[in-house]
PDB file of C-alpha atoms in Angstrom:
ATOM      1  CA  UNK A   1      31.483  56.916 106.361  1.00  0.00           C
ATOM      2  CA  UNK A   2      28.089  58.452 107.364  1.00  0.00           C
ATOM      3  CA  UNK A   3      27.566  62.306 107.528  1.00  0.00           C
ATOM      4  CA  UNK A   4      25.774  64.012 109.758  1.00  0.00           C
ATOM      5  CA  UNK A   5      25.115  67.538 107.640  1.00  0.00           C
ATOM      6  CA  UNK A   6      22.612  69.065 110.161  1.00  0.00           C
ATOM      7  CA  UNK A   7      25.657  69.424 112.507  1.00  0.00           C
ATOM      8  CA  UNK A   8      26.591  72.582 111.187  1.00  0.00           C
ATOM      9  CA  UNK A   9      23.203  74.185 111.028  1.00  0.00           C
ATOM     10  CA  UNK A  10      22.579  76.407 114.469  1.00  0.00           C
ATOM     11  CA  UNK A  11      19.071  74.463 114.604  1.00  0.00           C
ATOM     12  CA  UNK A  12      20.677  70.583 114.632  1.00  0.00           C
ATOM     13  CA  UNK A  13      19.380  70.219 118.219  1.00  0.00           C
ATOM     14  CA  UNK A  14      15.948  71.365 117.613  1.00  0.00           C
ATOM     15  CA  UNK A  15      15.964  68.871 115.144  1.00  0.00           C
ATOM     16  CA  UNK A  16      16.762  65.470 117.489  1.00  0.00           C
ATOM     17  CA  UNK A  17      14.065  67.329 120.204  1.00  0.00           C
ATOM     18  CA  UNK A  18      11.821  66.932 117.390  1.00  0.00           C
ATOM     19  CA  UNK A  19      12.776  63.535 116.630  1.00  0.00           C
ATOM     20  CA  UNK A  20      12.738  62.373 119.995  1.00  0.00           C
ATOM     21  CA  UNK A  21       9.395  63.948 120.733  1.00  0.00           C
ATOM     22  CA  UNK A  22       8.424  61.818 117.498  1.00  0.00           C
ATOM     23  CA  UNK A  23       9.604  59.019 119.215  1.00  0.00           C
ATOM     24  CA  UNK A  24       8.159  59.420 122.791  1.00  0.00           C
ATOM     25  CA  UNK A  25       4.310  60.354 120.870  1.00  0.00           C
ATOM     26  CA  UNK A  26       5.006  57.155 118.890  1.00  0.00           C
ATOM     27  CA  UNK A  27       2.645  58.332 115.957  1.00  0.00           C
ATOM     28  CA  UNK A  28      -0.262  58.526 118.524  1.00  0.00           C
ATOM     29  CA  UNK A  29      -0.820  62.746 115.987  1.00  0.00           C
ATOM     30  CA  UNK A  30       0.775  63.203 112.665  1.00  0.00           C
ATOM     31  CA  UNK A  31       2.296  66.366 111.958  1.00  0.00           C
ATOM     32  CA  UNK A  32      -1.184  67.776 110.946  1.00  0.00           C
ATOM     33  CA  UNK A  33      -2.183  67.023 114.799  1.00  0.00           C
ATOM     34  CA  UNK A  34      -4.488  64.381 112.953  1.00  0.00           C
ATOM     35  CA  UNK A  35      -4.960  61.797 115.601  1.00  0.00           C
ATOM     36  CA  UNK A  36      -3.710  57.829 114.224  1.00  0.00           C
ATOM     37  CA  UNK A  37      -4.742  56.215 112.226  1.00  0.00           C
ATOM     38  CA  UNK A  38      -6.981  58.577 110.330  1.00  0.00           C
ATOM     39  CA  UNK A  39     -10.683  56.964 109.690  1.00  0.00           C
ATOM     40  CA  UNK A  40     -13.983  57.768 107.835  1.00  0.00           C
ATOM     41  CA  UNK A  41     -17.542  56.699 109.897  1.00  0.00           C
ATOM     42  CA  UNK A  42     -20.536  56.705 108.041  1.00  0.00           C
ATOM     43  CA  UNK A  43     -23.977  55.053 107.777  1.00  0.00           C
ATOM     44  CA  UNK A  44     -26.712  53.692 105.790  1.00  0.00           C
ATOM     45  CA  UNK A  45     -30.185  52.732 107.426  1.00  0.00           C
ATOM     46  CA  UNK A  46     -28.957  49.636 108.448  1.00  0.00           C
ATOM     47  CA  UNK A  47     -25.257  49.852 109.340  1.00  0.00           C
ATOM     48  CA  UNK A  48     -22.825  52.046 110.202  1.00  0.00           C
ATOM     49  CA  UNK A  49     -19.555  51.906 107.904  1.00  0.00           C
ATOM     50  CA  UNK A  50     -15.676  52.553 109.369  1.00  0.00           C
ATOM     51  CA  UNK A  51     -12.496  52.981 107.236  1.00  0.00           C
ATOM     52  CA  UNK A  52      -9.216  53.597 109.622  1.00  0.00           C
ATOM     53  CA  UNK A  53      -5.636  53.830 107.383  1.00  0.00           C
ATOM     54  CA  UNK A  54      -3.590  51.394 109.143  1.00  0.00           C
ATOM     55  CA  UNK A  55      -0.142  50.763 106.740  1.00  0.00           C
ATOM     56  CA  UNK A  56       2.174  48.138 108.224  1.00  0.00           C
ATOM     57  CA  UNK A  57      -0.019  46.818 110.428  1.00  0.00           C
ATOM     58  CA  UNK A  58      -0.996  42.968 110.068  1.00  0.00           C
ATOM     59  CA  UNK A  59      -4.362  41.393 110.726  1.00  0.00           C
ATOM     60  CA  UNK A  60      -2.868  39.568 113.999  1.00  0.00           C
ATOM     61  CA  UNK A  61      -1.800  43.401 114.985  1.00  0.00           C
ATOM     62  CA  UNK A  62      -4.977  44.749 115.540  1.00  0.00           C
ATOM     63  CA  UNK A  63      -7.748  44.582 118.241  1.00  0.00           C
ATOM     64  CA  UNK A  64     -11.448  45.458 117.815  1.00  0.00           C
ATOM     65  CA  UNK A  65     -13.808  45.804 119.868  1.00  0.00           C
ATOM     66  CA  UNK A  66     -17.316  46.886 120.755  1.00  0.00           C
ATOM     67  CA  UNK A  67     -19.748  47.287 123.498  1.00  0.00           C
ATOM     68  CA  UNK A  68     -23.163  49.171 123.239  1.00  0.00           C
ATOM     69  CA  UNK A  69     -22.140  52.162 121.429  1.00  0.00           C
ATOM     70  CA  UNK A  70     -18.825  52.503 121.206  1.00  0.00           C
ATOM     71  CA  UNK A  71     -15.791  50.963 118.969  1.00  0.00           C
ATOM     72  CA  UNK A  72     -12.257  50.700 120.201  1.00  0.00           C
ATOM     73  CA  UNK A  73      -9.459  49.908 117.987  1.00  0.00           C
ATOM     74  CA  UNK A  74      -5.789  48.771 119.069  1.00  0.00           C
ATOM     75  CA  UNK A  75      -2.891  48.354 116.838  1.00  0.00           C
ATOM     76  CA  UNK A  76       0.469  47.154 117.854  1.00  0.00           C
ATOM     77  CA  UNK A  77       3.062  46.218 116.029  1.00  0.00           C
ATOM     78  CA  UNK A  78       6.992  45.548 116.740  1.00  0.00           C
ATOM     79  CA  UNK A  79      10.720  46.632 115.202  1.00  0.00           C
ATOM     80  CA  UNK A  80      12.143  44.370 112.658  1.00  0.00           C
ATOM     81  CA  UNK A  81      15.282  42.510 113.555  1.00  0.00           C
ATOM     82  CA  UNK A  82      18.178  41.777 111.876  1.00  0.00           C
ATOM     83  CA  UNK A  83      20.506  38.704 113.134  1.00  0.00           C
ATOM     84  CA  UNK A  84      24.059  39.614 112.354  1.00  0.00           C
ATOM     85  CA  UNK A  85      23.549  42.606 110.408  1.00  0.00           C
ATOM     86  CA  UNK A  86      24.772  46.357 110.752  1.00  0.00           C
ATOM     87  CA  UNK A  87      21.902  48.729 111.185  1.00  0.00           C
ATOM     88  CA  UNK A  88      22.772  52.031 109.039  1.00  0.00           C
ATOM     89  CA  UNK A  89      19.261  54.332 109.793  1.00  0.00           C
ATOM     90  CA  UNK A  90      16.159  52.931 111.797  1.00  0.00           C
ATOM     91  CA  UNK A  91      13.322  55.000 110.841  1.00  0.00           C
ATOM     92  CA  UNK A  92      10.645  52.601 110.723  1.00  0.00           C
ATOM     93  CA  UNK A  93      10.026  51.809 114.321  1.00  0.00           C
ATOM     94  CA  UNK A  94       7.620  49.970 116.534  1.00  0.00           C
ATOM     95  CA  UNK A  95       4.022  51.519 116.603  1.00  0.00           C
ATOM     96  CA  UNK A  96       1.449  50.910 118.850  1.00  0.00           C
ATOM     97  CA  UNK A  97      -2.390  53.200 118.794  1.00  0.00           C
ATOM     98  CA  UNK A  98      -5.734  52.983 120.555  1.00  0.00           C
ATOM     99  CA  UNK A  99      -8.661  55.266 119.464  1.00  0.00           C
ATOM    100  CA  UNK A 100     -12.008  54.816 120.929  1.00  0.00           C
ATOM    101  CA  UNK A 101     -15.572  56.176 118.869  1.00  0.00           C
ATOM    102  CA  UNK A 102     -18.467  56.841 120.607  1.00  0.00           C
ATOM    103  CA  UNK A 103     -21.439  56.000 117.735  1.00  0.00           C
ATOM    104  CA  UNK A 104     -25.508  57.688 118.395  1.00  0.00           C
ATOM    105  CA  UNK A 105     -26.637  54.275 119.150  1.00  0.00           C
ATOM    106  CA  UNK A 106     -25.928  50.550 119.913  1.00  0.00           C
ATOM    107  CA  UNK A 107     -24.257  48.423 117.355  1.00  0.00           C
ATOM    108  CA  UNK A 108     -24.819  44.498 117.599  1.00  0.00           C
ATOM    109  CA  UNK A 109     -21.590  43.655 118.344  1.00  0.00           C
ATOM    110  CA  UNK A 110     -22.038  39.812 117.503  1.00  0.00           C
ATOM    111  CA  UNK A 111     -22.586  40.722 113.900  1.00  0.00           C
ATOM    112  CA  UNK A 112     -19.636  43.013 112.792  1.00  0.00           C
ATOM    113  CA  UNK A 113     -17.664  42.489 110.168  1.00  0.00           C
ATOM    114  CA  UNK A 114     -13.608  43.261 109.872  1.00  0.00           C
ATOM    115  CA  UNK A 115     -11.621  43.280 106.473  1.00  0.00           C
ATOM    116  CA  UNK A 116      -8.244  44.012 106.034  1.00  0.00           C
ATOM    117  CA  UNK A 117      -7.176  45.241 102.596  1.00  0.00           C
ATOM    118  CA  UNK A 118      -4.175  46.794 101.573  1.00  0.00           C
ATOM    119  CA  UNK A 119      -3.563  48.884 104.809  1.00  0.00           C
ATOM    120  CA  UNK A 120      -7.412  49.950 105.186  1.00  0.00           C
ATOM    121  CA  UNK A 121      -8.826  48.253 108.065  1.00  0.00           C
ATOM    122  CA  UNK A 122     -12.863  48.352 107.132  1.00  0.00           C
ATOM    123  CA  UNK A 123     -15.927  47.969 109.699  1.00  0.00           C
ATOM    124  CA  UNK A 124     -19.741  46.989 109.111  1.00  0.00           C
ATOM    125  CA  UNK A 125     -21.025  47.799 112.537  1.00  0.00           C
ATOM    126  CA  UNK A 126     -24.681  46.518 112.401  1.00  0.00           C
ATOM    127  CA  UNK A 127     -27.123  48.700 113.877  1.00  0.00           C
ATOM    128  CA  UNK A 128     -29.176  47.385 116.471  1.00  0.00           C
ATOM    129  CA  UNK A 129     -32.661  46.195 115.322  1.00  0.00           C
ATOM    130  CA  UNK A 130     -34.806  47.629 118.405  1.00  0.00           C
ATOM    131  CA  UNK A 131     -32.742  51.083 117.726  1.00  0.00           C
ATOM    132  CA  UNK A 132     -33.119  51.611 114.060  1.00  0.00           C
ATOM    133  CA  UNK A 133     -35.643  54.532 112.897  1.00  0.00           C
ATOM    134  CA  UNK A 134     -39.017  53.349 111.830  1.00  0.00           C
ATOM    135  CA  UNK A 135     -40.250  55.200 109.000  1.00  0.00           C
ATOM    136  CA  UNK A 136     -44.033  56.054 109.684  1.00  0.00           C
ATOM    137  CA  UNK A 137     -45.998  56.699 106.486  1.00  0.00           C
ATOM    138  CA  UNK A 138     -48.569  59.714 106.800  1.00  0.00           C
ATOM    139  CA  UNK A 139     -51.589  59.507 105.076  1.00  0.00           C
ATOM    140  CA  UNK A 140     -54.016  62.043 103.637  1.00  0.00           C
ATOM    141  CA  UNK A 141     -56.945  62.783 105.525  1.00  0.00           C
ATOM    142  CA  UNK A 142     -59.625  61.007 104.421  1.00  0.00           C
ATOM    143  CA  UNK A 143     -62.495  63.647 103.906  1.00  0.00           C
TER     144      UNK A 143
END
C-alpha cells in the first residue's frame, strides 16, 4: 500500500498546484526560469556553433530548421506505455519544446550540419559567404 506523507503537512495542496502547473508548462522553464532545453551559440569566422541539452529526446523527435537568420528547434516526444501493467508513479511524461534564435546574419541553410550525441543536439550553421567579414590589410604609407 502506497503512502501519501504530504497529506498531513498544511502545504500538501500547494504542492499538487505546483505539480500541476509543472504539468500544464510541460518543461517549456525549469525551476531556474531557464527556458528548455538550455543551449550554448557561438562562432568562429566561418560558422556559427549551437549546443541545446536535449535528454530523452530521439533523433526522429526533433525538428530543425532555418531560414535567413534565424534557427528554430522542435522537440516532441510521447509517454511510454505499458500493455497490461500497473502504473505505480508516472513522472516521466510526454515533452514537447520550440525555441526560436535570431543569429546577426544569414546562415546557408543548405549546408548545416545536425549531430545527436548522448542528449546534446549540436549545430554547424554555415555562415553565408557574401556576409562574412573581409579582413582588409592596412599598409604603411609608403613615404
Amino acid at each position: 500500500m502506497l503512502v501519501n506523507r504530504l497529506a498531513a503537512v498544511p502545504f500538501a495542496p500547494f504542492h499538487a498546484i505546483g505539480q500541476e502547473l509543472d504539468r500544464m508548462l510541460d518543461g517549456a522553464v525549469d525551476k531556474k526560469g531557464t527556458a528548455y532545453p538550455r543551449v550554448n551559440i557561438w562562432e568562429d569566422e566561418d560558422s556559427f556553433h549551437f549546443e541545446a541539452e536535449v535528454p530523452g529526446f530521439a533523433a526522429d523527435d526533433l525538428d530543425v530548421s532555418a531560414l535567413g537568420d534565424r534557427i528554430t528547434i522542435k522537440g516532441s516526444r510521447g509517454e511510454p506505455t505499458r500493455e497490461g501493467a500497473t502504473q505505480h508513479r508516472r513522472e516521466l511524461r510526454a515533452a514537447r519544446f520550440e525555441r526560436s534564435f535570431q543569429l546577426p546574419i544569414d546562415v546557408d541553410g543548405t549546408k548545416i550540419q545536425a549531430e545527436l550525441d548522448q542528449g546534446i543536439l549540436r549545430l554547424t550553421l554555415p555562415k553565408v559567404p557574401e556576409q562574412k567579414p573581409v579582413k582588409i590589410k592596412v599598409l604603411p604609407q609608403k613615404s
